[in-house]
Amino acid sequence: MNLLVNGDAEAGPGGSPEPVETVTGWRVVQGAPALIGYDVGTGYPTPADPGPTPRGSRFFSGGNSPRTALVQDVRLPARGRTGRHAVDRGRVRFTVAGWLGGYAGQQDGARLSVEFRDAQGTPLALSVLGPVTAAERGSRTGMVERTSTGTVPPGARTARALLVFTRTGGGTSNDGYADAVSLTLTHTRGGRS
């Protein structure tokens, strides 16, 4: 189960390249994001361009700001197979995943990071995906899947997801794109006894 709310940009306002003030499940900490429909066209990713399969109707973009950042704080499960007891014994694995990309040969990009923290908010571990370069996309508009896995650090109680879009070239549009971002946990038999 994806612990991130609205990791697919489907909920809340949006659907066009116009920036939105709020993004369901996320806190806008910088810039002005846009949740763009795959049916918009005019150079934005379409259902025919590389991206998640299956995909919803919208994706995240950096809107018209040079740097746009969205944050989501997640409380890790207290009980169950991926709860605190299993985390503290080193028996919970995480997977951070997302489709990240941009426009044609431009270097605008998106980066997804997840930072695990203890009960006092002290960072314990960090996983970073992206940005995906134009060369990695073959200078094609679209998104490429990126994933990272590891062991949730003992003592972790929360995770902070940060989705950052950066405009590196000219123009007014921040063409960093992201879709299908997720954080999932699984129990493993390995780890400390």
mmCIF file with all atom_site columns, N, CA, C and O in Angstrom, residues 6-43:
data_model
loop_
_atom_site.group_PDB
_atom_site.id
_atom_site.type_symbol
_atom_site.label_atom_id
_atom_site.label_alt_id
_atom_site.label_comp_id
_atom_site.label_asym_id
_atom_site.label_entity_id
_atom_site.label_seq_id
_atom_site.pdbx_PDB_ins_code
_atom_site.Cartn_x
_atom_site.Cartn_y
_atom_site.Cartn_z
_atom_site.occupancy
_atom_site.B_iso_or_equiv
_atom_site.pdbx_formal_charge
_atom_site.auth_seq_id
_atom_site.auth_comp_id
_atom_site.auth_asym_id
_atom_site.auth_atom_id
_atom_site.pdbx_PDB_model_num
ATOM 1   N N  . ASN A 1 6  ? -2.180 10.923 -2.624  1.00 0.00 ? 6  ASN A N  1
ATOM 2   C CA . ASN A 1 6  ? -2.224 11.622 -3.911  1.00 0.00 ? 6  ASN A CA 1
ATOM 3   C C  . ASN A 1 6  ? -0.862 11.598 -4.605  1.00 0.00 ? 6  ASN A C  1
ATOM 4   O O  . ASN A 1 6  ? -0.417 12.604 -5.167  1.00 0.00 ? 6  ASN A O  1
ATOM 5   N N  . GLY A 1 7  ? -0.232 10.456 -4.627  1.00 0.00 ? 7  GLY A N  1
ATOM 6   C CA . GLY A 1 7  ? 1.040  10.319 -5.324  1.00 0.00 ? 7  GLY A CA 1
ATOM 7   C C  . GLY A 1 7  ? 0.898  10.313 -6.826  1.00 0.00 ? 7  GLY A C  1
ATOM 8   O O  . GLY A 1 7  ? 1.887  10.346 -7.551  1.00 0.00 ? 7  GLY A O  1
ATOM 9   N N  . ASP A 1 8  ? -0.342 10.294 -7.315  1.00 0.00 ? 8  ASP A N  1
ATOM 10  C CA . ASP A 1 8  ? -0.589 10.262 -8.754  1.00 0.00 ? 8  ASP A CA 1
ATOM 11  C C  . ASP A 1 8  ? -1.209 11.552 -9.290  1.00 0.00 ? 8  ASP A C  1
ATOM 12  O O  . ASP A 1 8  ? -1.641 11.598 -10.455 1.00 0.00 ? 8  ASP A O  1
ATOM 13  N N  . ALA A 1 9  ? -1.293 12.597 -8.470  1.00 0.00 ? 9  ALA A N  1
ATOM 14  C CA . ALA A 1 9  ? -1.796 13.917 -8.892  1.00 0.00 ? 9  ALA A CA 1
ATOM 15  C C  . ALA A 1 9  ? -3.258 13.902 -9.319  1.00 0.00 ? 9  ALA A C  1
ATOM 16  O O  . ALA A 1 9  ? -3.720 14.823 -9.989  1.00 0.00 ? 9  ALA A O  1
ATOM 17  N N  . GLU A 1 10 ? -4.011 12.892 -8.932  1.00 0.00 ? 10 GLU A N  1
ATOM 18  C CA . GLU A 1 10 ? -5.393 12.783 -9.393  1.00 0.00 ? 10 GLU A CA 1
ATOM 19  C C  . GLU A 1 10 ? -6.386 13.572 -8.545  1.00 0.00 ? 10 GLU A C  1
ATOM 20  O O  . GLU A 1 10 ? -7.456 13.931 -9.026  1.00 0.00 ? 10 GLU A O  1
ATOM 21  N N  . ALA A 1 11 ? -6.069 13.843 -7.282  1.00 0.00 ? 11 ALA A N  1
ATOM 22  C CA . ALA A 1 11 ? -7.039 14.482 -6.376  1.00 0.00 ? 11 ALA A CA 1
ATOM 23  C C  . ALA A 1 11 ? -6.852 15.996 -6.337  1.00 0.00 ? 11 ALA A C  1
ATOM 24  O O  . ALA A 1 11 ? -5.744 16.508 -6.490  1.00 0.00 ? 11 ALA A O  1
ATOM 25  N N  . GLY A 1 12 ? -7.947 16.701 -6.109  1.00 0.00 ? 12 GLY A N  1
ATOM 26  C CA . GLY A 1 12 ? -7.893 18.141 -5.912  1.00 0.00 ? 12 GLY A CA 1
ATOM 27  C C  . GLY A 1 12 ? -7.928 18.932 -7.200  1.00 0.00 ? 12 GLY A C  1
ATOM 28  O O  . GLY A 1 12 ? -8.188 18.404 -8.275  1.00 0.00 ? 12 GLY A O  1
ATOM 29  N N  . PRO A 1 13 ? -7.662 20.245 -7.090  1.00 0.00 ? 13 PRO A N  1
ATOM 30  C CA . PRO A 1 13 ? -7.751 21.120 -8.254  1.00 0.00 ? 13 PRO A CA 1
ATOM 31  C C  . PRO A 1 13 ? -6.654 20.822 -9.269  1.00 0.00 ? 13 PRO A C  1
ATOM 32  O O  . PRO A 1 13 ? -5.627 20.227 -8.934  1.00 0.00 ? 13 PRO A O  1
ATOM 33  N N  . GLY A 1 14 ? -6.859 21.260 -10.495 1.00 0.00 ? 14 GLY A N  1
ATOM 34  C CA . GLY A 1 14 ? -5.863 21.077 -11.541 1.00 0.00 ? 14 GLY A CA 1
ATOM 35  C C  . GLY A 1 14 ? -6.480 20.570 -12.819 1.00 0.00 ? 14 GLY A C  1
ATOM 36  O O  . GLY A 1 14 ? -7.687 20.638 -13.016 1.00 0.00 ? 14 GLY A O  1
ATOM 37  N N  . GLY A 1 15 ? -5.630 20.061 -13.698 1.00 0.00 ? 15 GLY A N  1
ATOM 38  C CA . GLY A 1 15 ? -6.062 19.554 -14.993 1.00 0.00 ? 15 GLY A CA 1
ATOM 39  C C  . GLY A 1 15 ? -5.519 20.356 -16.159 1.00 0.00 ? 15 GLY A C  1
ATOM 40  O O  . GLY A 1 15 ? -5.588 19.935 -17.301 1.00 0.00 ? 15 GLY A O  1
ATOM 41  N N  . SER A 1 16 ? -4.964 21.552 -15.866 1.00 0.00 ? 16 SER A N  1
ATOM 42  C CA . SER A 1 16 ? -4.415 22.413 -16.913 1.00 0.00 ? 16 SER A CA 1
ATOM 43  C C  . SER A 1 16 ? -2.999 22.830 -16.506 1.00 0.00 ? 16 SER A C  1
ATOM 44  O O  . SER A 1 16 ? -2.563 22.561 -15.393 1.00 0.00 ? 16 SER A O  1
ATOM 45  N N  . PRO A 1 17 ? -2.276 23.538 -17.395 1.00 0.00 ? 17 PRO A N  1
ATOM 46  C CA . PRO A 1 17 ? -0.937 24.016 -17.035 1.00 0.00 ? 17 PRO A CA 1
ATOM 47  C C  . PRO A 1 17 ? -0.952 25.177 -16.039 1.00 0.00 ? 17 PRO A C  1
ATOM 48  O O  . PRO A 1 17 ? 0.113  25.615 -15.592 1.00 0.00 ? 17 PRO A O  1
ATOM 49  N N  . GLU A 1 18 ? -2.132 25.667 -15.673 1.00 0.00 ? 18 GLU A N  1
ATOM 50  C CA . GLU A 1 18 ? -2.222 26.776 -14.721 1.00 0.00 ? 18 GLU A CA 1
ATOM 51  C C  . GLU A 1 18 ? -1.841 26.309 -13.318 1.00 0.00 ? 18 GLU A C  1
ATOM 52  O O  . GLU A 1 18 ? -2.315 25.266 -12.859 1.00 0.00 ? 18 GLU A O  1
ATOM 53  N N  . PRO A 1 19 ? -1.009 27.082 -12.614 1.00 0.00 ? 19 PRO A N  1
ATOM 54  C CA . PRO A 1 19 ? -0.617 26.704 -11.258 1.00 0.00 ? 19 PRO A CA 1
ATOM 55  C C  . PRO A 1 19 ? -1.808 26.630 -10.305 1.00 0.00 ? 19 PRO A C  1
ATOM 56  O O  . PRO A 1 19 ? -2.812 27.329 -10.498 1.00 0.00 ? 19 PRO A O  1
ATOM 57  N N  . VAL A 1 20 ? -1.674 25.793 -9.297  1.00 0.00 ? 20 VAL A N  1
ATOM 58  C CA . VAL A 1 20 ? -2.689 25.663 -8.250  1.00 0.00 ? 20 VAL A CA 1
ATOM 59  C C  . VAL A 1 20 ? -2.086 26.109 -6.924  1.00 0.00 ? 20 VAL A C  1
ATOM 60  O O  . VAL A 1 20 ? -0.866 26.070 -6.740  1.00 0.00 ? 20 VAL A O  1
ATOM 61  N N  . GLU A 1 21 ? -2.935 26.568 -6.014  1.00 0.00 ? 21 GLU A N  1
ATOM 62  C CA . GLU A 1 21 ? -2.454 27.031 -4.714  1.00 0.00 ? 21 GLU A CA 1
ATOM 63  C C  . GLU A 1 21 ? -2.294 25.902 -3.714  1.00 0.00 ? 21 GLU A C  1
ATOM 64  O O  . GLU A 1 21 ? -1.462 25.986 -2.804  1.00 0.00 ? 21 GLU A O  1
ATOM 65  N N  . THR A 1 22 ? -3.112 24.860 -3.863  1.00 0.00 ? 22 THR A N  1
ATOM 66  C CA . THR A 1 22 ? -3.056 23.723 -2.950  1.00 0.00 ? 22 THR A CA 1
ATOM 67  C C  . THR A 1 22 ? -3.007 22.422 -3.736  1.00 0.00 ? 22 THR A C  1
ATOM 68  O O  . THR A 1 22 ? -3.540 22.339 -4.846  1.00 0.00 ? 22 THR A O  1
ATOM 69  N N  . VAL A 1 23 ? -2.366 21.415 -3.142  1.00 0.00 ? 23 VAL A N  1
ATOM 70  C CA . VAL A 1 23 ? -2.291 20.083 -3.734  1.00 0.00 ? 23 VAL A CA 1
ATOM 71  C C  . VAL A 1 23 ? -2.721 19.096 -2.651  1.00 0.00 ? 23 VAL A C  1
ATOM 72  O O  . VAL A 1 23 ? -2.083 19.013 -1.594  1.00 0.00 ? 23 VAL A O  1
ATOM 73  N N  . THR A 1 24 ? -3.789 18.379 -2.895  1.00 0.00 ? 24 THR A N  1
ATOM 74  C CA . THR A 1 24 ? -4.325 17.425 -1.926  1.00 0.00 ? 24 THR A CA 1
ATOM 75  C C  . THR A 1 24 ? -3.226 16.478 -1.437  1.00 0.00 ? 24 THR A C  1
ATOM 76  O O  . THR A 1 24 ? -2.504 15.880 -2.243  1.00 0.00 ? 24 THR A O  1
ATOM 77  N N  . GLY A 1 25 ? -3.087 16.379 -0.094  1.00 0.00 ? 25 GLY A N  1
ATOM 78  C CA . GLY A 1 25 ? -2.117 15.474 0.512   1.00 0.00 ? 25 GLY A CA 1
ATOM 79  C C  . GLY A 1 25 ? -0.721 16.051 0.659   1.00 0.00 ? 25 GLY A C  1
ATOM 80  O O  . GLY A 1 25 ? 0.089  15.502 1.390   1.00 0.00 ? 25 GLY A O  1
ATOM 81  N N  . TRP A 1 26 ? -0.431 17.141 -0.024  1.00 0.00 ? 26 TRP A N  1
ATOM 82  C CA . TRP A 1 26 ? 0.904  17.735 -0.017  1.00 0.00 ? 26 TRP A CA 1
ATOM 83  C C  . TRP A 1 26 ? 0.827  19.166 0.509   1.00 0.00 ? 26 TRP A C  1
ATOM 84  O O  . TRP A 1 26 ? -0.194 19.826 0.400   1.00 0.00 ? 26 TRP A O  1
ATOM 85  N N  . ARG A 1 27 ? 1.952  19.642 1.030   1.00 0.00 ? 27 ARG A N  1
ATOM 86  C CA . ARG A 1 27 ? 2.081  21.035 1.444   1.00 0.00 ? 27 ARG A CA 1
ATOM 87  C C  . ARG A 1 27 ? 2.990  21.721 0.433   1.00 0.00 ? 27 ARG A C  1
ATOM 88  O O  . ARG A 1 27 ? 4.113  21.269 0.181   1.00 0.00 ? 27 ARG A O  1
ATOM 89  N N  . VAL A 1 28 ? 2.509  22.802 -0.164  1.00 0.00 ? 28 VAL A N  1
ATOM 90  C CA . VAL A 1 28 ? 3.324  23.557 -1.116  1.00 0.00 ? 28 VAL A CA 1
ATOM 91  C C  . VAL A 1 28 ? 4.239  24.464 -0.293  1.00 0.00 ? 28 VAL A C  1
ATOM 92  O O  . VAL A 1 28 ? 3.770  25.374 0.380   1.00 0.00 ? 28 VAL A O  1
ATOM 93  N N  . VAL A 1 29 ? 5.551  24.221 -0.341  1.00 0.00 ? 29 VAL A N  1
ATOM 94  C CA . VAL A 1 29 ? 6.494  25.001 0.465   1.00 0.00 ? 29 VAL A CA 1
ATOM 95  C C  . VAL A 1 29 ? 7.276  26.006 -0.373  1.00 0.00 ? 29 VAL A C  1
ATOM 96  O O  . VAL A 1 29 ? 7.911  26.905 0.177   1.00 0.00 ? 29 VAL A O  1
ATOM 97  N N  . GLN A 1 30 ? 7.231  25.845 -1.687  1.00 0.00 ? 30 GLN A N  1
ATOM 98  C CA . GLN A 1 30 ? 7.900  26.801 -2.562  1.00 0.00 ? 30 GLN A CA 1
ATOM 99  C C  . GLN A 1 30 ? 7.284  26.711 -3.952  1.00 0.00 ? 30 GLN A C  1
ATOM 100 O O  . GLN A 1 30 ? 6.938  25.629 -4.418  1.00 0.00 ? 30 GLN A O  1
ATOM 101 N N  . GLY A 1 31 ? 7.170  27.865 -4.616  1.00 0.00 ? 31 GLY A N  1
ATOM 102 C CA . GLY A 1 31 ? 6.733  27.881 -6.003  1.00 0.00 ? 31 GLY A CA 1
ATOM 103 C C  . GLY A 1 31 ? 5.242  27.696 -6.174  1.00 0.00 ? 31 GLY A C  1
ATOM 104 O O  . GLY A 1 31 ? 4.453  27.908 -5.256  1.00 0.00 ? 31 GLY A O  1
ATOM 105 N N  . ALA A 1 32 ? 4.887  27.314 -7.391  1.00 0.00 ? 32 ALA A N  1
ATOM 106 C CA . ALA A 1 32 ? 3.478  27.189 -7.787  1.00 0.00 ? 32 ALA A CA 1
ATOM 107 C C  . ALA A 1 32 ? 3.326  25.972 -8.698  1.00 0.00 ? 32 ALA A C  1
ATOM 108 O O  . ALA A 1 32 ? 3.535  26.070 -9.905  1.00 0.00 ? 32 ALA A O  1
ATOM 109 N N  . PRO A 1 33 ? 2.982  24.813 -8.136  1.00 0.00 ? 33 PRO A N  1
ATOM 110 C CA . PRO A 1 33 ? 2.868  23.594 -8.945  1.00 0.00 ? 33 PRO A CA 1
ATOM 111 C C  . PRO A 1 33 ? 1.642  23.620 -9.853  1.00 0.00 ? 33 PRO A C  1
ATOM 112 O O  . PRO A 1 33 ? 0.700  24.385 -9.642  1.00 0.00 ? 33 PRO A O  1
ATOM 113 N N  . ALA A 1 34 ? 1.685  22.766 -10.861 1.00 0.00 ? 34 ALA A N  1
ATOM 114 C CA . ALA A 1 34 ? 0.522  22.539 -11.718 1.00 0.00 ? 34 ALA A CA 1
ATOM 115 C C  . ALA A 1 34 ? 0.292  21.036 -11.799 1.00 0.00 ? 34 ALA A C  1
ATOM 116 O O  . ALA A 1 34 ? 1.247  20.263 -11.830 1.00 0.00 ? 34 ALA A O  1
ATOM 117 N N  . LEU A 1 35 ? -0.971 20.631 -11.800 1.00 0.00 ? 35 LEU A N  1
ATOM 118 C CA . LEU A 1 35 ? -1.351 19.234 -11.998 1.00 0.00 ? 35 LEU A CA 1
ATOM 119 C C  . LEU A 1 35 ? -1.983 19.174 -13.377 1.00 0.00 ? 35 LEU A C  1
ATOM 120 O O  . LEU A 1 35 ? -3.124 19.586 -13.569 1.00 0.00 ? 35 LEU A O  1
ATOM 121 N N  . ILE A 1 36 ? -1.208 18.727 -14.344 1.00 0.00 ? 36 ILE A N  1
ATOM 122 C CA . ILE A 1 36 ? -1.565 18.856 -15.756 1.00 0.00 ? 36 ILE A CA 1
ATOM 123 C C  . ILE A 1 36 ? -2.190 17.565 -16.276 1.00 0.00 ? 36 ILE A C  1
ATOM 124 O O  . ILE A 1 36 ? -1.702 16.469 -16.001 1.00 0.00 ? 36 ILE A O  1
ATOM 125 N N  . GLY A 1 37 ? -3.247 17.714 -17.074 1.00 0.00 ? 37 GLY A N  1
ATOM 126 C CA . GLY A 1 37 ? -3.891 16.561 -17.686 1.00 0.00 ? 37 GLY A CA 1
ATOM 127 C C  . GLY A 1 37 ? -3.073 16.016 -18.845 1.00 0.00 ? 37 GLY A C  1
ATOM 128 O O  . GLY A 1 37 ? -2.470 16.779 -19.609 1.00 0.00 ? 37 GLY A O  1
ATOM 129 N N  . TYR A 1 38 ? -3.051 14.691 -18.978 1.00 0.00 ? 38 TYR A N  1
ATOM 130 C CA . TYR A 1 38 ? -2.365 14.073 -20.114 1.00 0.00 ? 38 TYR A CA 1
ATOM 131 C C  . TYR A 1 38 ? -3.041 14.422 -21.439 1.00 0.00 ? 38 TYR A C  1
ATOM 132 O O  . TYR A 1 38 ? -2.462 14.216 -22.499 1.00 0.00 ? 38 TYR A O  1
ATOM 133 N N  . ASP A 1 39 ? -4.251 14.978 -21.380 1.00 0.00 ? 39 ASP A N  1
ATOM 134 C CA . ASP A 1 39 ? -4.969 15.347 -22.601 1.00 0.00 ? 39 ASP A CA 1
ATOM 135 C C  . ASP A 1 39 ? -4.704 16.783 -23.042 1.00 0.00 ? 39 ASP A C  1
ATOM 136 O O  . ASP A 1 39 ? -5.224 17.232 -24.056 1.00 0.00 ? 39 ASP A O  1
ATOM 137 N N  . VAL A 1 40 ? -3.858 17.528 -22.318 1.00 0.00 ? 40 VAL A N  1
ATOM 138 C CA . VAL A 1 40 ? -3.604 18.934 -22.643 1.00 0.00 ? 40 VAL A CA 1
ATOM 139 C C  . VAL A 1 40 ? -2.826 19.078 -23.945 1.00 0.00 ? 40 VAL A C  1
ATOM 140 O O  . VAL A 1 40 ? -3.094 19.969 -24.758 1.00 0.00 ? 40 VAL A O  1
ATOM 141 N N  . GLY A 1 41 ? -1.837 18.226 -24.169 1.00 0.00 ? 41 GLY A N  1
ATOM 142 C CA . GLY A 1 41 ? -1.037 18.316 -25.392 1.00 0.00 ? 41 GLY A CA 1
ATOM 143 C C  . GLY A 1 41 ? -0.144 19.539 -25.384 1.00 0.00 ? 41 GLY A C  1
ATOM 144 O O  . GLY A 1 41 ? 0.413  19.918 -24.355 1.00 0.00 ? 41 GLY A O  1
ATOM 145 N N  . THR A 1 42 ? -0.005 20.194 -26.519 1.00 0.00 ? 42 THR A N  1
ATOM 146 C CA . THR A 1 42 ? 0.823  21.394 -26.706 1.00 0.00 ? 42 THR A CA 1
ATOM 147 C C  . THR A 1 42 ? 2.209  21.246 -26.092 1.00 0.00 ? 42 THR A C  1
ATOM 148 O O  . THR A 1 42 ? 2.716  22.161 -25.459 1.00 0.00 ? 42 THR A O  1
ATOM 149 N N  . GLY A 1 43 ? 2.827  20.087 -26.262 1.00 0.00 ? 43 GLY A N  1
ATOM 150 C CA . GLY A 1 43 ? 4.183  19.866 -25.777 1.00 0.00 ? 43 GLY A CA 1
ATOM 151 C C  . GLY A 1 43 ? 4.278  19.152 -24.450 1.00 0.00 ? 43 GLY A C  1
ATOM 152 O O  . GLY A 1 43 ? 5.345  18.646 -24.101 1.00 0.00 ? 43 GLY A O  1
#
